[in-house]
Coordinates of C-alpha atoms (C1' of nucleotides) in Angstrom, one line a residue:
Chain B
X1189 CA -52.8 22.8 -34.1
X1190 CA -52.6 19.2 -34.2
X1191 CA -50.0 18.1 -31.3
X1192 CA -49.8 14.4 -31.6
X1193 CA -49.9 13.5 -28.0
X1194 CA -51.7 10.6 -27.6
X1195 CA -49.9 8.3 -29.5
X1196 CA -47.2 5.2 -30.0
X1197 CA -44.0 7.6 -30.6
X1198 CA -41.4 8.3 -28.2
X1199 CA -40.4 11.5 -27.4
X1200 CA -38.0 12.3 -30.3
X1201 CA -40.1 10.9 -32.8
X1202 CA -42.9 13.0 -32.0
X1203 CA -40.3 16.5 -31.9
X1204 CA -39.1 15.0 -35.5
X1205 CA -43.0 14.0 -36.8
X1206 CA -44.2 17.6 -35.6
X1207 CA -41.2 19.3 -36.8
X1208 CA -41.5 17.6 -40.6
X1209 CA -45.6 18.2 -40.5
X1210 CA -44.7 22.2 -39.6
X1211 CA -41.9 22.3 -42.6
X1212 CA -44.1 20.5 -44.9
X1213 CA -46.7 22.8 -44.3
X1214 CA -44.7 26.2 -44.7
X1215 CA -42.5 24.9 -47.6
X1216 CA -44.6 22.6 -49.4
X1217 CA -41.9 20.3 -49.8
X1218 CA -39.6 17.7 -47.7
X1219 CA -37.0 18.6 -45.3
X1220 CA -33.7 17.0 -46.3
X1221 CA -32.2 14.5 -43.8
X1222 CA -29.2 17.0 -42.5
X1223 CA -32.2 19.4 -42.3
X1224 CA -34.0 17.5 -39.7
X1225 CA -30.6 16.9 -38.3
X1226 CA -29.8 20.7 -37.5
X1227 CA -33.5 20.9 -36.5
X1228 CA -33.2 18.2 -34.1
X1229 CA -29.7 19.9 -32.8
X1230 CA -28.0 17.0 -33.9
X1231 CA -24.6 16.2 -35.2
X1232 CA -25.0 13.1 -37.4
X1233 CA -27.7 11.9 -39.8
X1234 CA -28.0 8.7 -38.4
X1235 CA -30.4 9.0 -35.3
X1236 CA -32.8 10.7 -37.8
X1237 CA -32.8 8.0 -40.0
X1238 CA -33.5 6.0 -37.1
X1239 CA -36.1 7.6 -36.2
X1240 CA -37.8 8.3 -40.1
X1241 CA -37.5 4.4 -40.0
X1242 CA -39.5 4.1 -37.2
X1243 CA -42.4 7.0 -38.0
X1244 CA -42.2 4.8 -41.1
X1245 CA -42.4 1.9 -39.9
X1246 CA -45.5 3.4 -37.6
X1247 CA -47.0 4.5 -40.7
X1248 CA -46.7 8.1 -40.5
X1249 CA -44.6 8.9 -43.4
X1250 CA -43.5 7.3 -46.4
X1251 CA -40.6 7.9 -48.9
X1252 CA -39.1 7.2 -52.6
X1253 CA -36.1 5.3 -51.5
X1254 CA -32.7 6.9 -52.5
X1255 CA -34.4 9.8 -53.7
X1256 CA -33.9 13.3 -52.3
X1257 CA -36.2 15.5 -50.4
X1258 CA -39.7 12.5 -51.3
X1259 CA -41.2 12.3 -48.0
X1260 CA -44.7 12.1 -47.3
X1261 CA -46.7 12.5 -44.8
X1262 CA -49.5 9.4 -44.7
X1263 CA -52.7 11.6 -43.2
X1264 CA -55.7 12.3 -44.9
X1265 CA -55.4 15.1 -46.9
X1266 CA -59.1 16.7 -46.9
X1267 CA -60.3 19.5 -49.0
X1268 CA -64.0 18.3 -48.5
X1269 CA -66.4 15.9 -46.7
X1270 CA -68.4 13.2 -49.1
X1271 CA -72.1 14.3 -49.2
X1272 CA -73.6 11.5 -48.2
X1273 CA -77.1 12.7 -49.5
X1274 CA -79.7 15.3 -48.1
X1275 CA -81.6 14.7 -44.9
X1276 CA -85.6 15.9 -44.7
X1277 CA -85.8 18.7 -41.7
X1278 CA -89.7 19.2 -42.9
X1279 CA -92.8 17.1 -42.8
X1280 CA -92.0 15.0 -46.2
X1281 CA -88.8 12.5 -45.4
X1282 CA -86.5 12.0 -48.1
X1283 CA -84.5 9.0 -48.6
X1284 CA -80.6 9.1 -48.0
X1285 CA -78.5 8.4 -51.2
X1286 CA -75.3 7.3 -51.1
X1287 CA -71.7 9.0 -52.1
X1288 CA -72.8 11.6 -54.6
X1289 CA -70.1 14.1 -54.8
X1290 CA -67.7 16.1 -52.3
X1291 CA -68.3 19.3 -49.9
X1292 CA -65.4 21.7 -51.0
X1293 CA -65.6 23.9 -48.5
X1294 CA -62.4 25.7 -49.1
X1295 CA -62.5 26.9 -52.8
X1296 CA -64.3 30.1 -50.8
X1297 CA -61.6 30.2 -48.3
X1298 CA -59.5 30.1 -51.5
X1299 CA -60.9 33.8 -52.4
X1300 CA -58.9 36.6 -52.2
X1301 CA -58.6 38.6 -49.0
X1302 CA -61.4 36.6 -47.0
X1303 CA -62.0 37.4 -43.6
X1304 CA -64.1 35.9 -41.0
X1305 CA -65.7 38.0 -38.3
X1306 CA -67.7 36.5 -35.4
X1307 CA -71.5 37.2 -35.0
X1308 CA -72.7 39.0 -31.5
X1309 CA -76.3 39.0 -31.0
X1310 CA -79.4 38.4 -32.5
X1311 CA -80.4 41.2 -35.4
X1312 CA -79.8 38.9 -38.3
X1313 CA -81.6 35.8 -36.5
X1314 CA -84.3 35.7 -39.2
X1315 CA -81.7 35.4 -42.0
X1316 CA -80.8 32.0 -39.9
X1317 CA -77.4 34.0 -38.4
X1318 CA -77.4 33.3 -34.9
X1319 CA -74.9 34.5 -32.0
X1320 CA -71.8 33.2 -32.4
X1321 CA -71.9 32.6 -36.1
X1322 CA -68.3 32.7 -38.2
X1323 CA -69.3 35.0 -41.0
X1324 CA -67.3 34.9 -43.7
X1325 CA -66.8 38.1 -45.8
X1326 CA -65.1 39.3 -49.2
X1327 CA -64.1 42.8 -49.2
X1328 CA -65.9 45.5 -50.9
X1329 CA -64.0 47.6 -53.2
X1330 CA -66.6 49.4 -54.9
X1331 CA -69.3 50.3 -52.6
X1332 CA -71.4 51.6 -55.4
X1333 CA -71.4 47.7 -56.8
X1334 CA -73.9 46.4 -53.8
X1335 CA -76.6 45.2 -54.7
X1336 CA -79.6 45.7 -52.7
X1337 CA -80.3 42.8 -50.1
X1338 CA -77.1 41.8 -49.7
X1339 CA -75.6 41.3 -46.1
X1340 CA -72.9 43.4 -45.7
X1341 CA -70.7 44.3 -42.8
X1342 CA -70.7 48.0 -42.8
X1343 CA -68.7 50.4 -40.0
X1344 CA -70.0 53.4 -39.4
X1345 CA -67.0 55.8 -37.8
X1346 CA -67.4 56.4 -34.2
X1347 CA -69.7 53.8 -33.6
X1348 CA -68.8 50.8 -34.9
X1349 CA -69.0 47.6 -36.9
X1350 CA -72.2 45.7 -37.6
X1351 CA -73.6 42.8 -40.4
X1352 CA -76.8 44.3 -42.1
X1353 CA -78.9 43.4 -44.9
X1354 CA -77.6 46.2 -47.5
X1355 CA -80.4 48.2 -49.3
X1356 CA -79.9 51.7 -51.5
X1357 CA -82.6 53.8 -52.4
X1358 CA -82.6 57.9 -53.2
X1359 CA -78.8 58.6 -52.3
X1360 CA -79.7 56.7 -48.7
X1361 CA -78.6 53.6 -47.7
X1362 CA -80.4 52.0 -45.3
X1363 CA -79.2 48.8 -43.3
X1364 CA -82.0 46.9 -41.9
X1365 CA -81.5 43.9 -39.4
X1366 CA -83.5 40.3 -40.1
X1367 CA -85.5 40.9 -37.1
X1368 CA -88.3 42.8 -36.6
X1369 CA -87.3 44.0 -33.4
X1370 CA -84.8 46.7 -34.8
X1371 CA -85.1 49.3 -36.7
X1372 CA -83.3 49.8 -39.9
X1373 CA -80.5 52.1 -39.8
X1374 CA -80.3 55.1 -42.4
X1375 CA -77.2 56.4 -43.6
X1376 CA -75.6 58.8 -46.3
X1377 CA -73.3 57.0 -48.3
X1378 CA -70.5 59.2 -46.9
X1379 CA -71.2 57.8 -43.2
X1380 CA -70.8 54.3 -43.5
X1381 CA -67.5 52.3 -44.5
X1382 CA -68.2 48.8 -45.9
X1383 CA -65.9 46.3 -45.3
X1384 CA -67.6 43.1 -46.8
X1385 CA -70.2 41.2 -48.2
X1386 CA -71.3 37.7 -46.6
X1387 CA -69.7 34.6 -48.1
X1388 CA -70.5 32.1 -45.9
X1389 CA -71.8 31.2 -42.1
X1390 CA -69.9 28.9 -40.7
X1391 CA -71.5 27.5 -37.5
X1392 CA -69.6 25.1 -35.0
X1393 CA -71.4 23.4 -32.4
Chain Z
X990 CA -59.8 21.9 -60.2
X991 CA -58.2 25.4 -60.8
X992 CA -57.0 25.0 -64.5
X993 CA -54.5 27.8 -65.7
X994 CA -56.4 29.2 -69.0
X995 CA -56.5 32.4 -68.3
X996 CA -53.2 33.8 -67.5
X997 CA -49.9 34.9 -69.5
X998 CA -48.5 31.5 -69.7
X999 CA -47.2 30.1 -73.0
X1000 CA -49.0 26.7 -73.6
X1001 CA -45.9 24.7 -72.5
X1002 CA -45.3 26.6 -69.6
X1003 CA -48.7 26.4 -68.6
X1004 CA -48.9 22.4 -69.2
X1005 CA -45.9 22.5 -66.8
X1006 CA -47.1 24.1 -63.9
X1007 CA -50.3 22.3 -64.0
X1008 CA -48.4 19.2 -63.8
X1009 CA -46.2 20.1 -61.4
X1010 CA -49.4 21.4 -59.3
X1011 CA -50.7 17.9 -59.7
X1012 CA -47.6 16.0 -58.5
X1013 CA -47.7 18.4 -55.9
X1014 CA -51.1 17.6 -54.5
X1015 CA -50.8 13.8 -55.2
X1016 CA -47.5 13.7 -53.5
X1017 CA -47.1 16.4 -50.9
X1018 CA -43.4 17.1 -52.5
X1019 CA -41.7 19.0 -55.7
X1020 CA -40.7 16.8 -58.7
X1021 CA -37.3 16.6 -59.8
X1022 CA -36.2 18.3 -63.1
X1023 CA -35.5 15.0 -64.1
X1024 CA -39.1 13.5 -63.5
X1025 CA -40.3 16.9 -64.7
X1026 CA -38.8 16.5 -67.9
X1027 CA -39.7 13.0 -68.4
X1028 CA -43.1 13.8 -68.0
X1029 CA -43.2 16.6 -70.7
X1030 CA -41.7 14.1 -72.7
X1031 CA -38.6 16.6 -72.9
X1032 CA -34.6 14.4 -72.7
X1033 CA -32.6 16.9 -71.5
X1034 CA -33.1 19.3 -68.5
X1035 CA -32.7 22.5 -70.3
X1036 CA -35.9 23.3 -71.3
X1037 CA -37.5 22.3 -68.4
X1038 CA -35.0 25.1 -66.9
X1039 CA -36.1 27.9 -69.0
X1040 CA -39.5 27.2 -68.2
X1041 CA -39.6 26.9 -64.5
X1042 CA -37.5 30.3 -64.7
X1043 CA -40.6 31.8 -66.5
X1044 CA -42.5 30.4 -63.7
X1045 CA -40.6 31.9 -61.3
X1046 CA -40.3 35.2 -63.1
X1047 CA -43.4 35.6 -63.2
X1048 CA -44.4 34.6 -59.9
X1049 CA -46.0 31.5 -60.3
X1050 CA -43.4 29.0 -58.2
X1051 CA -40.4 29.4 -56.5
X1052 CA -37.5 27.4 -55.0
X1053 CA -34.3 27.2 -52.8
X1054 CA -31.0 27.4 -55.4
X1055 CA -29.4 24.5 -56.0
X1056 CA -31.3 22.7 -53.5
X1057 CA -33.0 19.5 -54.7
X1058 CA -36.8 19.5 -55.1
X1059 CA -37.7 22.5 -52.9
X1060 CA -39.8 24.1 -55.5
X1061 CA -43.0 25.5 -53.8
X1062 CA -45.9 26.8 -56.0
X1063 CA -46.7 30.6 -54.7
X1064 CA -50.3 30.1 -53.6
X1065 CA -52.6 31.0 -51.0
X1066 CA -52.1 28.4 -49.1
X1067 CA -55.6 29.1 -46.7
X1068 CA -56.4 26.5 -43.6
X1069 CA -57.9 29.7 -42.1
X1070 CA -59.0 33.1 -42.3
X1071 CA -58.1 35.3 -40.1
X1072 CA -60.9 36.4 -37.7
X1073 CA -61.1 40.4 -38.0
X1074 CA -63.0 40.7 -34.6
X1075 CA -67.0 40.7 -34.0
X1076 CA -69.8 42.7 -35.5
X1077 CA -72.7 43.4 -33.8
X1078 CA -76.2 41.8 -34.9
X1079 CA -77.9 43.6 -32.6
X1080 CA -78.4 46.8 -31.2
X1081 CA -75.1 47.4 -29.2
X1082 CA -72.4 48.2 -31.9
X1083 CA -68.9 46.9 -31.0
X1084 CA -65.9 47.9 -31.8
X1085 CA -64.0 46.3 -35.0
X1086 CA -60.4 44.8 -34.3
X1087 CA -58.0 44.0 -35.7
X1088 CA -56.0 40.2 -36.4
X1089 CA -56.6 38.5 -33.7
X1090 CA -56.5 34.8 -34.8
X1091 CA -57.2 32.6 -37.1
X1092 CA -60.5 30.5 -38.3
X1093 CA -59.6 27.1 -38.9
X1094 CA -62.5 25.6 -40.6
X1095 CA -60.3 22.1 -41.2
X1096 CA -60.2 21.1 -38.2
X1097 CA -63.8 19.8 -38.4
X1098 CA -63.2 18.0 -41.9
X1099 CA -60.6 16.2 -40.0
X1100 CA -62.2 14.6 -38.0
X1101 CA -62.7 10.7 -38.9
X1102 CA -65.6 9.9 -40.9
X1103 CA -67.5 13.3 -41.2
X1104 CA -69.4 13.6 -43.9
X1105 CA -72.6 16.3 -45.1
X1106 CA -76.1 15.7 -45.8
X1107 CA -77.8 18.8 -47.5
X1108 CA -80.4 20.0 -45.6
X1109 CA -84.3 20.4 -47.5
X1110 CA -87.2 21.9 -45.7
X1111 CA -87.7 24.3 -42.6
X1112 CA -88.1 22.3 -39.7
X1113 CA -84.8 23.0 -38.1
X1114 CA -85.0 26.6 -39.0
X1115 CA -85.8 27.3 -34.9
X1116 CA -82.4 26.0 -34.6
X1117 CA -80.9 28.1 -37.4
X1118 CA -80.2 25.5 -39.8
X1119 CA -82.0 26.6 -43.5
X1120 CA -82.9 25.0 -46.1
X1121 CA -80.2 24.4 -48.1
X1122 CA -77.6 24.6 -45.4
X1123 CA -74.5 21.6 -45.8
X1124 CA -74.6 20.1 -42.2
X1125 CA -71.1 18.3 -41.3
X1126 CA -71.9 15.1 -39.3
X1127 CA -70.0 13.1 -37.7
X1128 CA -70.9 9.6 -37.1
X1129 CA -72.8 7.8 -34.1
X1130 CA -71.1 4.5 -33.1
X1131 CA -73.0 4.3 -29.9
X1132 CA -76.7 5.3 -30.1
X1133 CA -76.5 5.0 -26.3
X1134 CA -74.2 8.0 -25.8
X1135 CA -76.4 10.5 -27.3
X1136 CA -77.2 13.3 -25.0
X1137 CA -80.4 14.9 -24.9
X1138 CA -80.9 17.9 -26.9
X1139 CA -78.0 16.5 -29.4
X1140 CA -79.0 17.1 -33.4
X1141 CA -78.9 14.0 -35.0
X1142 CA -79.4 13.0 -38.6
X1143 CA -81.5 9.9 -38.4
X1144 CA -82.9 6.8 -40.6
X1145 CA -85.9 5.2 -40.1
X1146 CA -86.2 2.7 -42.1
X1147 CA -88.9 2.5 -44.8
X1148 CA -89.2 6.0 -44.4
X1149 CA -86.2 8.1 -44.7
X1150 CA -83.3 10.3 -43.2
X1151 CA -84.7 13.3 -41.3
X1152 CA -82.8 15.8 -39.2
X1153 CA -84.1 16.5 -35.6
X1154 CA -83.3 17.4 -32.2
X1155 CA -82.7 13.9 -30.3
X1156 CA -84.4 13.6 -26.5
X1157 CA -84.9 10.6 -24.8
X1158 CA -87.4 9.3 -22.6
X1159 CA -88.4 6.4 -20.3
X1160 CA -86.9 4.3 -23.2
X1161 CA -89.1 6.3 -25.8
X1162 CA -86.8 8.3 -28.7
X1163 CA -88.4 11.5 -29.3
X1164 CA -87.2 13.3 -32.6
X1165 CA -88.0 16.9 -32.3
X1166 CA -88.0 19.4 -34.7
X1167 CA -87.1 23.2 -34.0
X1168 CA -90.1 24.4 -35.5
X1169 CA -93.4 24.6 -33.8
X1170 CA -95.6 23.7 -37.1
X1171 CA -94.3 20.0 -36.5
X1172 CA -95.0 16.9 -34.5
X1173 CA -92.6 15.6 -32.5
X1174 CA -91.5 11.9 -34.3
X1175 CA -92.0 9.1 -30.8
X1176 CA -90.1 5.8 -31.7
X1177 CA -88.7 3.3 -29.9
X1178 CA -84.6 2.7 -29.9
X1179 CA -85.1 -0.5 -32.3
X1180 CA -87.1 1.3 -34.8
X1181 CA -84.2 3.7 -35.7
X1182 CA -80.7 4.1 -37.1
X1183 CA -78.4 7.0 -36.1
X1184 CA -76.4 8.3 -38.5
X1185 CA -74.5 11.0 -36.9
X1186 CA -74.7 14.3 -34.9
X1187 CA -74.2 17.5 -35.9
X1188 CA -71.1 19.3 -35.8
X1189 CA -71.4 22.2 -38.2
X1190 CA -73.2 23.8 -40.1
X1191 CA -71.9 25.6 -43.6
X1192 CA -74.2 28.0 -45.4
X1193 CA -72.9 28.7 -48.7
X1194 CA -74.5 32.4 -50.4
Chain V
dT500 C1' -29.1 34.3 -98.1
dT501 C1' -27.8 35.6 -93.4
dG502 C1' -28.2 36.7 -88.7
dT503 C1' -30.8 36.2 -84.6
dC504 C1' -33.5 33.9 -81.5
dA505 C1' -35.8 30.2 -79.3
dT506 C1' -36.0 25.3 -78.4
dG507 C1' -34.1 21.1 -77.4
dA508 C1' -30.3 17.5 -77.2
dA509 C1' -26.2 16.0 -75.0
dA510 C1' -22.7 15.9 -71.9
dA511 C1' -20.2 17.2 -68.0
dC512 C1' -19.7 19.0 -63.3
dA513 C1' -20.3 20.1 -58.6
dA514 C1' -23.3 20.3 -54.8
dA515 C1' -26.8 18.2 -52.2
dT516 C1' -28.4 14.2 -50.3
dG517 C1' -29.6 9.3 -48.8
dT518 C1' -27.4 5.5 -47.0
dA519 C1' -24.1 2.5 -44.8
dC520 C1' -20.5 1.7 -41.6
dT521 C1' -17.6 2.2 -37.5
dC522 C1' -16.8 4.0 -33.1
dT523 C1' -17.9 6.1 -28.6
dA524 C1' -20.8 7.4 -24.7
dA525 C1' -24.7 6.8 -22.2
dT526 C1' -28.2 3.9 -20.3
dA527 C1' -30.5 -0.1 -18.7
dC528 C1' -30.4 -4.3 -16.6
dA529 C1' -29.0 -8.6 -14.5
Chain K
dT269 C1' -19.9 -4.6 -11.3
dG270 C1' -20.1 -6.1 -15.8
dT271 C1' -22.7 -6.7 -20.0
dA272 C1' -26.1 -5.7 -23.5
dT273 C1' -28.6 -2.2 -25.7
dT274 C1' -29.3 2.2 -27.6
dA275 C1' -28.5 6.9 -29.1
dG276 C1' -25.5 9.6 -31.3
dA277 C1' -20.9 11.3 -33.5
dG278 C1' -18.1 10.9 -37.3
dT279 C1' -17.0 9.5 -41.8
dA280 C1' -17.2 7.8 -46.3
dC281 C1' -19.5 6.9 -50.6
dA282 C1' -22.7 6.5 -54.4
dT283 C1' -26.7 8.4 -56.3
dT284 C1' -29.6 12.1 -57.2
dT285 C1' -30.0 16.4 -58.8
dG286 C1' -29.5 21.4 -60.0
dT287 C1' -26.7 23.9 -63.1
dT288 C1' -23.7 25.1 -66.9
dT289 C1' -22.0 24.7 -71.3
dT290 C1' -21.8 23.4 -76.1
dC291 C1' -24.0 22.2 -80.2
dA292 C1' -27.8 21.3 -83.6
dT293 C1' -32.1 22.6 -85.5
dG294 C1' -35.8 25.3 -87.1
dA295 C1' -38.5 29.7 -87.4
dC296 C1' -38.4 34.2 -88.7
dA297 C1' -37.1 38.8 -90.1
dA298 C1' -33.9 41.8 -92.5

DNA sequence: TTGTCATGAAAACAAATGTACTCTAATACA
DNA sequence: TGTATTAGAGTACATTTGTTTTCATGACAA
């Protein structure tokens, strides 16, 4: 969360900012003023019209004068990062364009029932998932539907959950690791539960 | 953009909520009826009524009774996924639990100035970065303040952008890749502009 | 035609809400 | 101590706004 700390607001301002940011952000809409009021365990509107005038004044929020519930937050609203072009990590160097288009990353957080798991060890290192990874993962409805070579997170009761390259072949399913040092796993369809395919790897340094 | 085609909207309703979804985004807070009916050209409030209780009815938005402007528009509303525990990618098989917190990939994005390069060519694949991997960068204002061992995105000019581990060395810039079929890159300070350091990595599948 | 239904216009009403104003209590400061 | 400043209570008011009601129009089926 996003405490604003270091900043030029006194102390009520900042209870009153953080307050409207946490509203905004479950409602989707502006508090009213008698709102805030009740929030702030007050007993008049005035001190938080005060105080709006001076986040406003601050620049943190705007509003549609006279209008009811308008308020808005001034913060950048990101749903992606500009790609600024595509950097060379080989032997040929490329040069660096300018502003082409935007990184959404969330249109695959946007998919339904996403989850992320975190990544311990080293089995899928040659598929470029190293420890500590965020993998993120769609559930599997149909476990029939897999398609060979996909990298699925598979549990297999009693022992446990693990992210495996997927691969069917005779009525066995075998989950392999990219790395030679392991060896694949083999399975009957009936032993292994799979809870998703990968998404995404989301890597944070 | 997410445009409603396919869904069981009449063409009116569905003109509706897509504006109402735009004002939404642009301005962080529900129209009025009023501005709602202006902008579907309607004059009188009535059919903009019936339609938002379609919308409702059928799940799309919803809002507080009589309460001005607190429509909200019944969405995932993902900053996060929830992180459903650790999978092993190695031998050891770990145990799978359950909600434990959440990812927050937007805290990165928020971050001032980030932007991504696309990543082309294998010479960071040591380092797990593939090609084709979306690196989030964040600028360098200080080429002195790099550390040692820091991946950097890096011009040099007449040449191109290149992405490489950063050392440095009795005033000599080494730009390493992690990949043993290349050459380190040796430069001096003055022959090289920074562009940023890495701060994530996002592999799309 | 006739009745029904849906859509929209028009008007009216009451509640919600922003805003302004006065007054009091607390606080800071000289 | 006395005075200025500020925060907050209390109140009042006009506007915004959701809601309801009535009426007109047109489409459509019986």
């Amino acid at each position: 969360m996003t405490t604003s700390a270091d900043n030029n607001l006194t102390d009520a301002q900042n209870e009153l900012y953080d307050w409207i940011k946490s509203y905004m952000k479950d409602f989707q809409h502006s508090p009213s003023i008698r709102q805030m009021m009740e929030a702030m365990r007050l007993k008049s509107p005035a001190p938080i019209q005060s105080r709006l005038k001076h986040l406003q004044e601050k620049g943190y929020i705007s509003w549609q004068e006279g209008k009811a519930r308008t308020m808005q937050i001034v913060d950048e609203i990101i749903e992606g990062v500009p790609i600024m072009g595509s950097v060379a990590a080989g032997g040929l160097i490329e040069t660096y364009s300018d502003l082409q288009e935007n990184l959404d990353i969330t249109d695959v957080l946007k998919k339904k029932d996403v989850f992320a798991l975190s990544v311990n060890g080293d089995s899928m290192i040659d598929a470029c998932i190293a420890d500590g990874d965020m993998v993120l993962m769609e559930p599997i409805k149909d476990a029939y539907s897999i398609r060979n070579g996909t990298i699925v997170s598979a549990m297999v009761p009693g022992l446990g959950t693990t992210l495996k390259y997927f691969f069917k072949k005779e009525g066995k399913i075998f989950l392999e690791a990219a790395n030679t040092a392991y060896e694949p796993i083999e399975l009957n369809l009936d032993e292994v539960v799979f809870q998703g395919k990968l998404l995404a790897v989301w890597r944070k340094i």
